[in-house]
XYZ file of C-alpha atoms in Angstrom:
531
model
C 82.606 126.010 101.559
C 79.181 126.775 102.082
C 76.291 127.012 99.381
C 79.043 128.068 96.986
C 80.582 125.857 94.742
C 81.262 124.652 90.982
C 78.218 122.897 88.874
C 79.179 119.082 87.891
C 78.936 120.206 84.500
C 81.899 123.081 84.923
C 83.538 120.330 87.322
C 83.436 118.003 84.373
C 84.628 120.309 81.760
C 87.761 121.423 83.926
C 88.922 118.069 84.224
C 88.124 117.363 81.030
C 87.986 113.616 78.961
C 91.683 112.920 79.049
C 90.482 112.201 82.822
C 87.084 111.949 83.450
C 83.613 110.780 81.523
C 80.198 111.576 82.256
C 77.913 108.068 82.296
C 74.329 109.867 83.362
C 73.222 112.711 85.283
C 69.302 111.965 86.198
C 69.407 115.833 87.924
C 70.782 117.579 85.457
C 74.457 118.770 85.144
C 73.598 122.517 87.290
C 73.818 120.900 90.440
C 76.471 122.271 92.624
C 79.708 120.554 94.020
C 81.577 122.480 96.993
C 83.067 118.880 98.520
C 84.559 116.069 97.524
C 85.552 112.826 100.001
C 87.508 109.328 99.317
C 84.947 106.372 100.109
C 87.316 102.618 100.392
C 86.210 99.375 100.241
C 87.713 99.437 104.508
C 85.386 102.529 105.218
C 82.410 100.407 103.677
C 83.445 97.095 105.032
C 83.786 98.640 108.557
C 80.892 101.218 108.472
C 83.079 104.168 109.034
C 81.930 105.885 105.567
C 81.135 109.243 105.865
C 77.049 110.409 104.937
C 76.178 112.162 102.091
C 75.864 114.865 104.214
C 79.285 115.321 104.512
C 80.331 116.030 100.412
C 78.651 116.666 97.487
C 80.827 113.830 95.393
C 82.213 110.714 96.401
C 85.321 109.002 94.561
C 84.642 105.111 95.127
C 87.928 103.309 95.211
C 88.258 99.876 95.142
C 84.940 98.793 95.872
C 83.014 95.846 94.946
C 79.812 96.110 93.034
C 78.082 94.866 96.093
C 79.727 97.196 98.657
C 78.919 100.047 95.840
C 74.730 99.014 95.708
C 74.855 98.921 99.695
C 77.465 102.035 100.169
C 74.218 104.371 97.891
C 70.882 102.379 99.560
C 73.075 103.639 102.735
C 73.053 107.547 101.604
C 69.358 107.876 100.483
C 67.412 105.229 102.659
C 66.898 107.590 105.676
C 64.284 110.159 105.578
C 67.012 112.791 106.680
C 69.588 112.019 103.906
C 70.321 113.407 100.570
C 71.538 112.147 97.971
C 75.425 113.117 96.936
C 75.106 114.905 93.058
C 77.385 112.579 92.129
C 79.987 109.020 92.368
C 83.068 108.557 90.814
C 84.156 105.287 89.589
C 86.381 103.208 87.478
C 84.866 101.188 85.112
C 81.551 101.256 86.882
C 78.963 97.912 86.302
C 75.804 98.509 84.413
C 73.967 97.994 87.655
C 75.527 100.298 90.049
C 74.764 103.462 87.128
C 71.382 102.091 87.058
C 71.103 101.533 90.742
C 72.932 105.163 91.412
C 70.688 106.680 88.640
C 67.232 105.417 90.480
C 68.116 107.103 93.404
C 69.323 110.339 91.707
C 73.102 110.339 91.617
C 74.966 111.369 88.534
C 77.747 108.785 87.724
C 81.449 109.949 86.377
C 83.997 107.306 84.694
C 87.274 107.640 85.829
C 90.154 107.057 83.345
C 91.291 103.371 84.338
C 95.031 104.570 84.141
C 94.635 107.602 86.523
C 95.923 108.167 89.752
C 92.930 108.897 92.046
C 95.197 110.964 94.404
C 96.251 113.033 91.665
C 92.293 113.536 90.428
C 91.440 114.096 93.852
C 93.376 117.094 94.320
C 92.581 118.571 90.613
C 89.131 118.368 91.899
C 90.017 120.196 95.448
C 91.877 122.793 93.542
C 88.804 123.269 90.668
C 86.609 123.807 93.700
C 88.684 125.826 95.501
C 90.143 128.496 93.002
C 87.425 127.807 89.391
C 84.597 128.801 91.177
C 81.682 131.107 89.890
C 83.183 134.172 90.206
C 80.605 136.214 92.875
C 82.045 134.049 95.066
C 83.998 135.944 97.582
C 86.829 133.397 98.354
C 87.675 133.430 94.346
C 88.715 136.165 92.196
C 90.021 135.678 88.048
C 93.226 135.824 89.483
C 93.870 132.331 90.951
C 92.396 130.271 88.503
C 95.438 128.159 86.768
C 92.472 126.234 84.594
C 91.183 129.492 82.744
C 95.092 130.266 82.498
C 96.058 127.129 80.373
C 92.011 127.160 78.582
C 93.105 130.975 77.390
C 97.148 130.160 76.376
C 95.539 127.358 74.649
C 92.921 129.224 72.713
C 95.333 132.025 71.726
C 98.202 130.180 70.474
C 96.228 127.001 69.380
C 97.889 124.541 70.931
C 97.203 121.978 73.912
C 98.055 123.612 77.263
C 99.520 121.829 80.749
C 100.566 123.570 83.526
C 103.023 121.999 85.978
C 104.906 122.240 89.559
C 108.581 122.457 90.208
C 108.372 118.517 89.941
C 106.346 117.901 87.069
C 103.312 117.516 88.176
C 100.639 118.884 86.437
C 98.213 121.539 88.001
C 95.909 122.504 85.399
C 95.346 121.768 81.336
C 93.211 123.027 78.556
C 90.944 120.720 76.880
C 92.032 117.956 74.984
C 91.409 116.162 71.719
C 92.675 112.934 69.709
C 95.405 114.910 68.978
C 96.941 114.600 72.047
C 99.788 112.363 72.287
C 100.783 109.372 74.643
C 102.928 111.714 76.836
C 100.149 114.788 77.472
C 97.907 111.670 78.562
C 99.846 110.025 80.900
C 101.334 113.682 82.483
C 96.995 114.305 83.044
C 96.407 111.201 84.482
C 99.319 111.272 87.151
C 101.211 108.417 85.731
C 104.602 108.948 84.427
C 105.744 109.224 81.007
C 107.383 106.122 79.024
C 110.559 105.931 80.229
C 112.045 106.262 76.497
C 110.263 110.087 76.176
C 111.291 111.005 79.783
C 114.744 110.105 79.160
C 115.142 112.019 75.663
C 113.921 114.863 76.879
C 116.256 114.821 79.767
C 118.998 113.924 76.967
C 118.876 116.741 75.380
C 119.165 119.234 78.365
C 115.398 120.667 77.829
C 114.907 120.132 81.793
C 117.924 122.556 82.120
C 117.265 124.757 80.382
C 113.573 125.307 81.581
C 115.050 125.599 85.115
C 117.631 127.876 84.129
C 116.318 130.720 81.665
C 113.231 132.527 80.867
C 112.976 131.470 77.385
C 110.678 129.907 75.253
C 112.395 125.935 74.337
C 111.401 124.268 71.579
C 110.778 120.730 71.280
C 111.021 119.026 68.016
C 108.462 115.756 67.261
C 109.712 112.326 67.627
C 107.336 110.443 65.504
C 109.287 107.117 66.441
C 108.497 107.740 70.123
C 104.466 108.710 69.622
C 105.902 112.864 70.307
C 104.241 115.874 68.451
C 106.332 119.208 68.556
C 106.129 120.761 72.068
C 106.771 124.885 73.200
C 107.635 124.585 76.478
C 108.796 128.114 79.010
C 110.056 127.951 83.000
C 107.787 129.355 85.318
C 109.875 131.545 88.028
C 109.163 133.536 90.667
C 111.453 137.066 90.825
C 113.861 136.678 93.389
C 113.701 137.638 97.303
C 117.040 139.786 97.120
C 119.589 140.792 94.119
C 122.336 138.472 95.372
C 119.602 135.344 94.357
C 118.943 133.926 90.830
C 115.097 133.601 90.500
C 113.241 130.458 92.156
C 111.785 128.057 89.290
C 108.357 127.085 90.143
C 107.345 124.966 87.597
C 106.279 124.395 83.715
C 103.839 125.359 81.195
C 103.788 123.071 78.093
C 102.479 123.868 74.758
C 101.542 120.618 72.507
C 100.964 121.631 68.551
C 98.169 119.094 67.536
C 97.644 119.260 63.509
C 97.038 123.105 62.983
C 100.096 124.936 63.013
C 100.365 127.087 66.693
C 100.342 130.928 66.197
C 103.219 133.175 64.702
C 103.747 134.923 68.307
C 102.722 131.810 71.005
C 106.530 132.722 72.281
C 105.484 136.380 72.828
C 102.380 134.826 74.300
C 104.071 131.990 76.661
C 106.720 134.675 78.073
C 103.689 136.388 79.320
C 101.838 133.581 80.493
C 104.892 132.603 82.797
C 104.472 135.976 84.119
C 100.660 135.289 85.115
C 101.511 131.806 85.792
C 103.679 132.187 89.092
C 101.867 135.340 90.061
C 98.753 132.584 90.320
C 101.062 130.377 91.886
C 102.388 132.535 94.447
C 98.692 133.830 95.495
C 97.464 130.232 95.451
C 100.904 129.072 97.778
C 99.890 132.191 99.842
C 96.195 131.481 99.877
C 94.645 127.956 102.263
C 92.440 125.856 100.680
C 88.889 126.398 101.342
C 88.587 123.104 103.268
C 92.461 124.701 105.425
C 90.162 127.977 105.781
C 87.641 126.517 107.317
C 90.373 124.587 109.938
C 91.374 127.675 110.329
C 88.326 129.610 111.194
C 87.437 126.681 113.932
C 91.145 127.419 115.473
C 90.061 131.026 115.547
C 93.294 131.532 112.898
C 90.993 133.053 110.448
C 87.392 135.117 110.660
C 84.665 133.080 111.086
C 82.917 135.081 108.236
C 79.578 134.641 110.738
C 79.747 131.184 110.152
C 79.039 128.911 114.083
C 81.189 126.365 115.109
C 77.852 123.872 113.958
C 78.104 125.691 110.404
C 81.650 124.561 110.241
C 81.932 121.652 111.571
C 78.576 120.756 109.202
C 80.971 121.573 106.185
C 83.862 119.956 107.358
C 81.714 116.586 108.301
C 83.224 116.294 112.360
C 81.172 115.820 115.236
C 81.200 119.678 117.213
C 80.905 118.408 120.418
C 82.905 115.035 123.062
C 86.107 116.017 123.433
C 88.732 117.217 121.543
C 92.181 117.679 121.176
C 94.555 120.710 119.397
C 98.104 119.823 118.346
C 100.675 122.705 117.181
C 103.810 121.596 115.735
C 106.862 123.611 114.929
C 110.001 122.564 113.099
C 113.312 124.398 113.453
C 114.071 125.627 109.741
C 111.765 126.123 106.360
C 109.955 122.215 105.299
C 107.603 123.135 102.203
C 106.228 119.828 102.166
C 106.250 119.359 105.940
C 102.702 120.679 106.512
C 101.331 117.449 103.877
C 103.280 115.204 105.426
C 101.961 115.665 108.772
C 98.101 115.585 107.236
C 98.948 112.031 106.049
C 100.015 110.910 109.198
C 96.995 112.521 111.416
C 94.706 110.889 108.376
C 96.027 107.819 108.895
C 95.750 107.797 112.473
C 92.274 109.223 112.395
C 90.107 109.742 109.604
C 88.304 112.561 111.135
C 91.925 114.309 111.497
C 91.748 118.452 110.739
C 94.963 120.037 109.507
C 96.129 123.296 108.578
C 99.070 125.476 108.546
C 99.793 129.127 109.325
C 103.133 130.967 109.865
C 105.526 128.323 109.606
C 103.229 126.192 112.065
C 101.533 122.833 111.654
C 97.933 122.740 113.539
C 96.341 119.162 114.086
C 92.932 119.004 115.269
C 91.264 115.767 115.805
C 87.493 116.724 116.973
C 86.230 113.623 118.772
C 89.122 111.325 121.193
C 88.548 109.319 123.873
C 91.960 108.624 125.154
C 94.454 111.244 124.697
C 97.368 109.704 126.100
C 97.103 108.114 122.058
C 97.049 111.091 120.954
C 100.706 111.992 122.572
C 101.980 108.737 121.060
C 100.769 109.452 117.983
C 102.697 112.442 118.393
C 105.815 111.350 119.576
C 105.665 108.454 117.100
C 105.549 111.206 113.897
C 108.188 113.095 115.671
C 110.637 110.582 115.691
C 109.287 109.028 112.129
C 110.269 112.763 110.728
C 113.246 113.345 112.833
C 114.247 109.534 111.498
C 113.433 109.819 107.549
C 113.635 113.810 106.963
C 116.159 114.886 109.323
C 113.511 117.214 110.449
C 113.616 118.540 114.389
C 110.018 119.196 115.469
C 108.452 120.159 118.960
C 104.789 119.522 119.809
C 102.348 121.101 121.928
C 99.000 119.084 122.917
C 95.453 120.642 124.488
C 93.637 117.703 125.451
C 90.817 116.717 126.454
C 88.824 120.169 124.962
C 85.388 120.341 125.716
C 83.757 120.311 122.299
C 84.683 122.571 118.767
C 83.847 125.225 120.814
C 86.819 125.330 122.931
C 89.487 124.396 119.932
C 90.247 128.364 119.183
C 90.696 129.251 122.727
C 92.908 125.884 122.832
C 94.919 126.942 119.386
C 95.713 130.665 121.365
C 96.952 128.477 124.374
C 99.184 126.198 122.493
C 100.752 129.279 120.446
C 101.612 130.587 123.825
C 103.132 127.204 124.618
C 105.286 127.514 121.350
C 106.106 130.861 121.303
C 108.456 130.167 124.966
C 109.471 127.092 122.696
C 110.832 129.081 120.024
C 112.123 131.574 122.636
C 113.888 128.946 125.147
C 114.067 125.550 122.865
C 115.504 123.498 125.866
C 113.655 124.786 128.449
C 109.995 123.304 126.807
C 109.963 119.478 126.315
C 110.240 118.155 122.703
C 106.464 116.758 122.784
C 104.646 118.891 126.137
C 100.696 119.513 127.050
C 99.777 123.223 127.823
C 98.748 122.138 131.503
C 102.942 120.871 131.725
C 104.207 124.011 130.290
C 101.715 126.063 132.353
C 104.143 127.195 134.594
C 107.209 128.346 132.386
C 105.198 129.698 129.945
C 103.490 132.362 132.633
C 106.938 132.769 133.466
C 108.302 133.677 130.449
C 105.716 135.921 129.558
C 105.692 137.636 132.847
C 109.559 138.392 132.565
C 109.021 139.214 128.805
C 106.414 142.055 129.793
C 109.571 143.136 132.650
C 111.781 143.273 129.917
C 109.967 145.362 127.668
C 109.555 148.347 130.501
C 112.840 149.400 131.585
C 110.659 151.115 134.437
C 110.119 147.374 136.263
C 113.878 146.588 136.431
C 115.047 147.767 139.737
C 117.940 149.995 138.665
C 120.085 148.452 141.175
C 119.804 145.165 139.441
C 120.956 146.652 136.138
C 124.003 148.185 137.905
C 124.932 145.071 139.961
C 125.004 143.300 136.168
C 126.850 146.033 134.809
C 129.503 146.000 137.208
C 130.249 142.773 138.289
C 128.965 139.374 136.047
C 130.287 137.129 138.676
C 127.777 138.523 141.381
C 125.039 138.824 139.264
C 125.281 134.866 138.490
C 125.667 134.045 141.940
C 122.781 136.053 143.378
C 120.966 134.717 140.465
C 121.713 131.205 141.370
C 121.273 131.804 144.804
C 117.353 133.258 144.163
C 116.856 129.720 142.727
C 118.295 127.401 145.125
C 115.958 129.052 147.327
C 118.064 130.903 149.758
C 119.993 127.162 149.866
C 123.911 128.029 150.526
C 125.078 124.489 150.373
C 122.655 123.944 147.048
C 123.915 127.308 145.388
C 127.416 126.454 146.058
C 127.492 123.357 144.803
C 125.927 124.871 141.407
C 128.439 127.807 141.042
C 131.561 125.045 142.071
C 132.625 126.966 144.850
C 132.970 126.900 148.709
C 129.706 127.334 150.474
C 132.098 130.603 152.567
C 132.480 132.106 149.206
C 129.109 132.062 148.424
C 128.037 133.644 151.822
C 130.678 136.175 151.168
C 129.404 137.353 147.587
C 125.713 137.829 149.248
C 126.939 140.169 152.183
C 128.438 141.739 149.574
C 125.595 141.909 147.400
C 123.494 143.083 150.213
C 126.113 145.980 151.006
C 126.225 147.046 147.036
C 122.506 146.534 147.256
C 121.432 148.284 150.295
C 119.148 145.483 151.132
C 118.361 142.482 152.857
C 118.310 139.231 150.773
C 115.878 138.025 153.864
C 112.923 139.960 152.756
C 110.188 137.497 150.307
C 109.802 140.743 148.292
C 112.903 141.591 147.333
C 114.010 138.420 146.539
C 110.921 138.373 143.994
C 111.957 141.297 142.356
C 115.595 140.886 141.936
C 114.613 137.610 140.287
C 112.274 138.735 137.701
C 114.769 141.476 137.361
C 117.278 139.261 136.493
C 115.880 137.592 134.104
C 114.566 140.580 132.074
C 118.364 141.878 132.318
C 119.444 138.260 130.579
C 116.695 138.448 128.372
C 117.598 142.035 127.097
């Protein structure tokens, strides 16, 4: 993410009180976040907690007040480290803001009731898509937080803005108007179940899936509910013959002032700007997936060295690597995050991104990478086993250094592309030294196929006219020259066999004898079965 980034005190605004509380900032609140990292009371206990280095802002979760003190005299003791602008923390002790304070780290009070997974990614997607605007991966366009600040300000209501399953993605600022429901939607936690169930009583969820109009909610003063606008966000449809996809929600709570005469008129055109947002951000990787992609070589390096990148992602650039590409037979939309909580798990370090329907794993420092291919086989069978999901692999391992992971990516692409080509002839879970051989193959008889000039002619003819010959001289190419072996494949007597290649040779006009021709009536056949 580079020198880019949002200042705490944007940050802060974005994800406003419902969530988030500013304790002290001793530098000021123009410092600038571009990363953000999750620090456990496991990664403290077992000194595998990343440097300051490594992010801007920490989220401390479950950590003592002792592992806290010693987890920040640990970031600023050296006379090479920095201190992170800032620490996130529930409920934190009077001593660890004074002890974080001394040594120049703003603290932040997390909401006791909020889900840090679900702050953790509004903070990703602030960073990634509400940055200052000169910055060249951003652009007004992708910025759902503006979106619901501006509905919110027009139409004078409290704005939230979620996915296809409720979850929200962005929300104007809040105030003590805002009732039980719009607090616990922010904070990731799920409504009452007496609200939820009402408003799936009366059919609103239906109708928000269903139509383009604006629903309106009526209060419920017995269940804590002020009156609620609420429109379906959809994205127009791929062909005529589909209804359009819903994408998600944007809620409208009325606090105390009345909301404006035409917030319909203005919610039917938010939902327009809403999944046009959506669809760029779905289209767009994260900053963090950019920069993944840019060490794969999937993306332009924008100048930026492998050091530069691995700096920002917080991996060690050189030891030896490995690059995993996974591909899954049909579409998997959350397929790509469940694979990055499996690599996590396995290795903190773990890299993931995806591009064109493929999942890329890179883990940038293993020693043994035999566990690395049961790792692999052991999420393979875990999807195939819980998702009904039918994945191949492809491993380059060991990989001297970052250096050599975009030249590996380009190798394991070739791997999959004869996967996705001939799905039984490469291995479920296969290294690119194993598939070596059929992949050269493949691509050699793929570059025959696509020059009708490097077919012999007599090849296509023998095809044309007579399927039965064509098999057996095909089979015969590939047992070697082997009657006995290439009888026994075709089910036939070894005479027949030697009869079919004299005449073969006589249709031919050649000798089956010669090393040459045999070569390139082979590839020829293959290009012929391929076209």
């Amino acid at each position: 993410m580079g020198a880019a980034g949002v200042g705490l005190g944007r940050l802060l605004l974005a994800l406003d009180a419902t969530m988030v509380s500013l304790v002290d900032a001793p530098r000021g609140l123009d410092l600038a976040v571009a990363s953000a990292a999750l620090i456990d009371a496991d990664d403290v206990r077992l000194g595998l907690s990343m440097g300051a280095d490594a992010a801007d802002l920490f989220f401390l979760l479950g950590i003592t007040e002792q592992q806290a003190l010693h987890w920040i005299d640990r970031q600023t003791s050296g006379p090479a480290t920095r201190a992170p602008v800032a620490v996130f923390v529930k409920k934190p002790s009077a001593a660890l803001v004074a002890h974080a304070v001394a040594a120049g780290i703003a603290v932040v009070a997390v909401e006791p009731r909020a889900r840090w997974e679900r702050l953790y990614r509004l903070v990703n997607h602030v960073l990634d898509h509400h940055r200052d605007r000169a910055d060249p991966f951003s652009d007004s366009d992708t910025d759902l937080f503006g979106l619901a600040q501006s509905i919110a300000d027009r139409v004078h209501g409290m704005v939230s803005i979620e996915d296809e399953q409720s979850h929200v993605l962005a929300y104007s600022a809040s105030n003590d108007e805002a009732d039980e429901l719009r607090r616990l939607s922010i904070l990731g936690r799920a409504g009452p179940p007496e609200h939820l169930e009402w408003i799936s009583r009366w059919g609103i969820f239906d109708a928000l899936h269903t139509s383009g109009e604006v629903v309106r909610v009526a209060a419920r003063p017995e269940l804590g509910l002020r009156p609620r606008l609420a429109i379906g966000i959809h994205h127009p449809p791929e062909n005529d013959r589909r209804p359009p996809a819903f994408a998600g929600t944007i809620w409208v709570q009325q606090g105390s002032r009345a909301l404006a005469d035409d917030a319909e008129d203005v919610l039917r055109g938010a939902a327009v700007l809403a999944a046009r947002i959506m669809s760029r951000l779905a289209a767009r990787p994260s900053t963090h997936a950019l920069r993944v992609q840019q060490l794969l070589g999937l993306a332009d390096s924008d100048s930026l060295g492998v050091a530069d990148l691995a700096r920002e992602l917080g991996v060690v650039a050189d030891g030896n690597a490995a690059v995993i590409g996974f591909h899954a037979a049909g579409h998997h939309a959350r397929l790509p995050d469940v694979v990055a909580l499996s690599a996590s798990a396995f290795r903190v370090d773990a890299q993931v991104t995806s591009k064109g329907g493929r999942i890329y794993v890179l883990f940038p420092h293993v020693a043994k990478p035999p566990s690395v291919t049961s790792w692999i086989r052991g999420t393979i069978d875990t999807l195939r086993a819980e998702l009904g999901v039918q994945m191949q692999a492809v491993i380059a391992a060991p990989v001297a250094g970052l250096g050599g992971a975009a030249a590996a990516r380009t190798e394991v692409d070739r791997v999959l592309d004869t996967a996705e080509r001939h799905p039984h002839v490469v291995g479920q879970v296969t290294s690119v030294a194993e598939a070596r051989t059929t992949v050269l193959l493949d691509e050699i008889v793929g570059l025959v196929s696509a020059d009708q000039r490097l077919v012999d002619p007599r090849v296509r003819a023998l095809c044309a006219r007579d399927a039965v010959l064509a098999r057996t001289l095909r089979v015969y190419l590939d047992s070697f020259g082997d009657i006995a072996v290439a009888a026994q494949r075709l089910h036939v007597h070894p005479n027949t066999v030697r009869y079919r290649i004299r005449r073969i040779e006589k249709l031919l006009s050649t000798s089956l004898a010669d090393p040459d021709v045999r070569l390139l009536f082979a590839l020829g056949l293959r290009a012929v079965e391929r076209q």
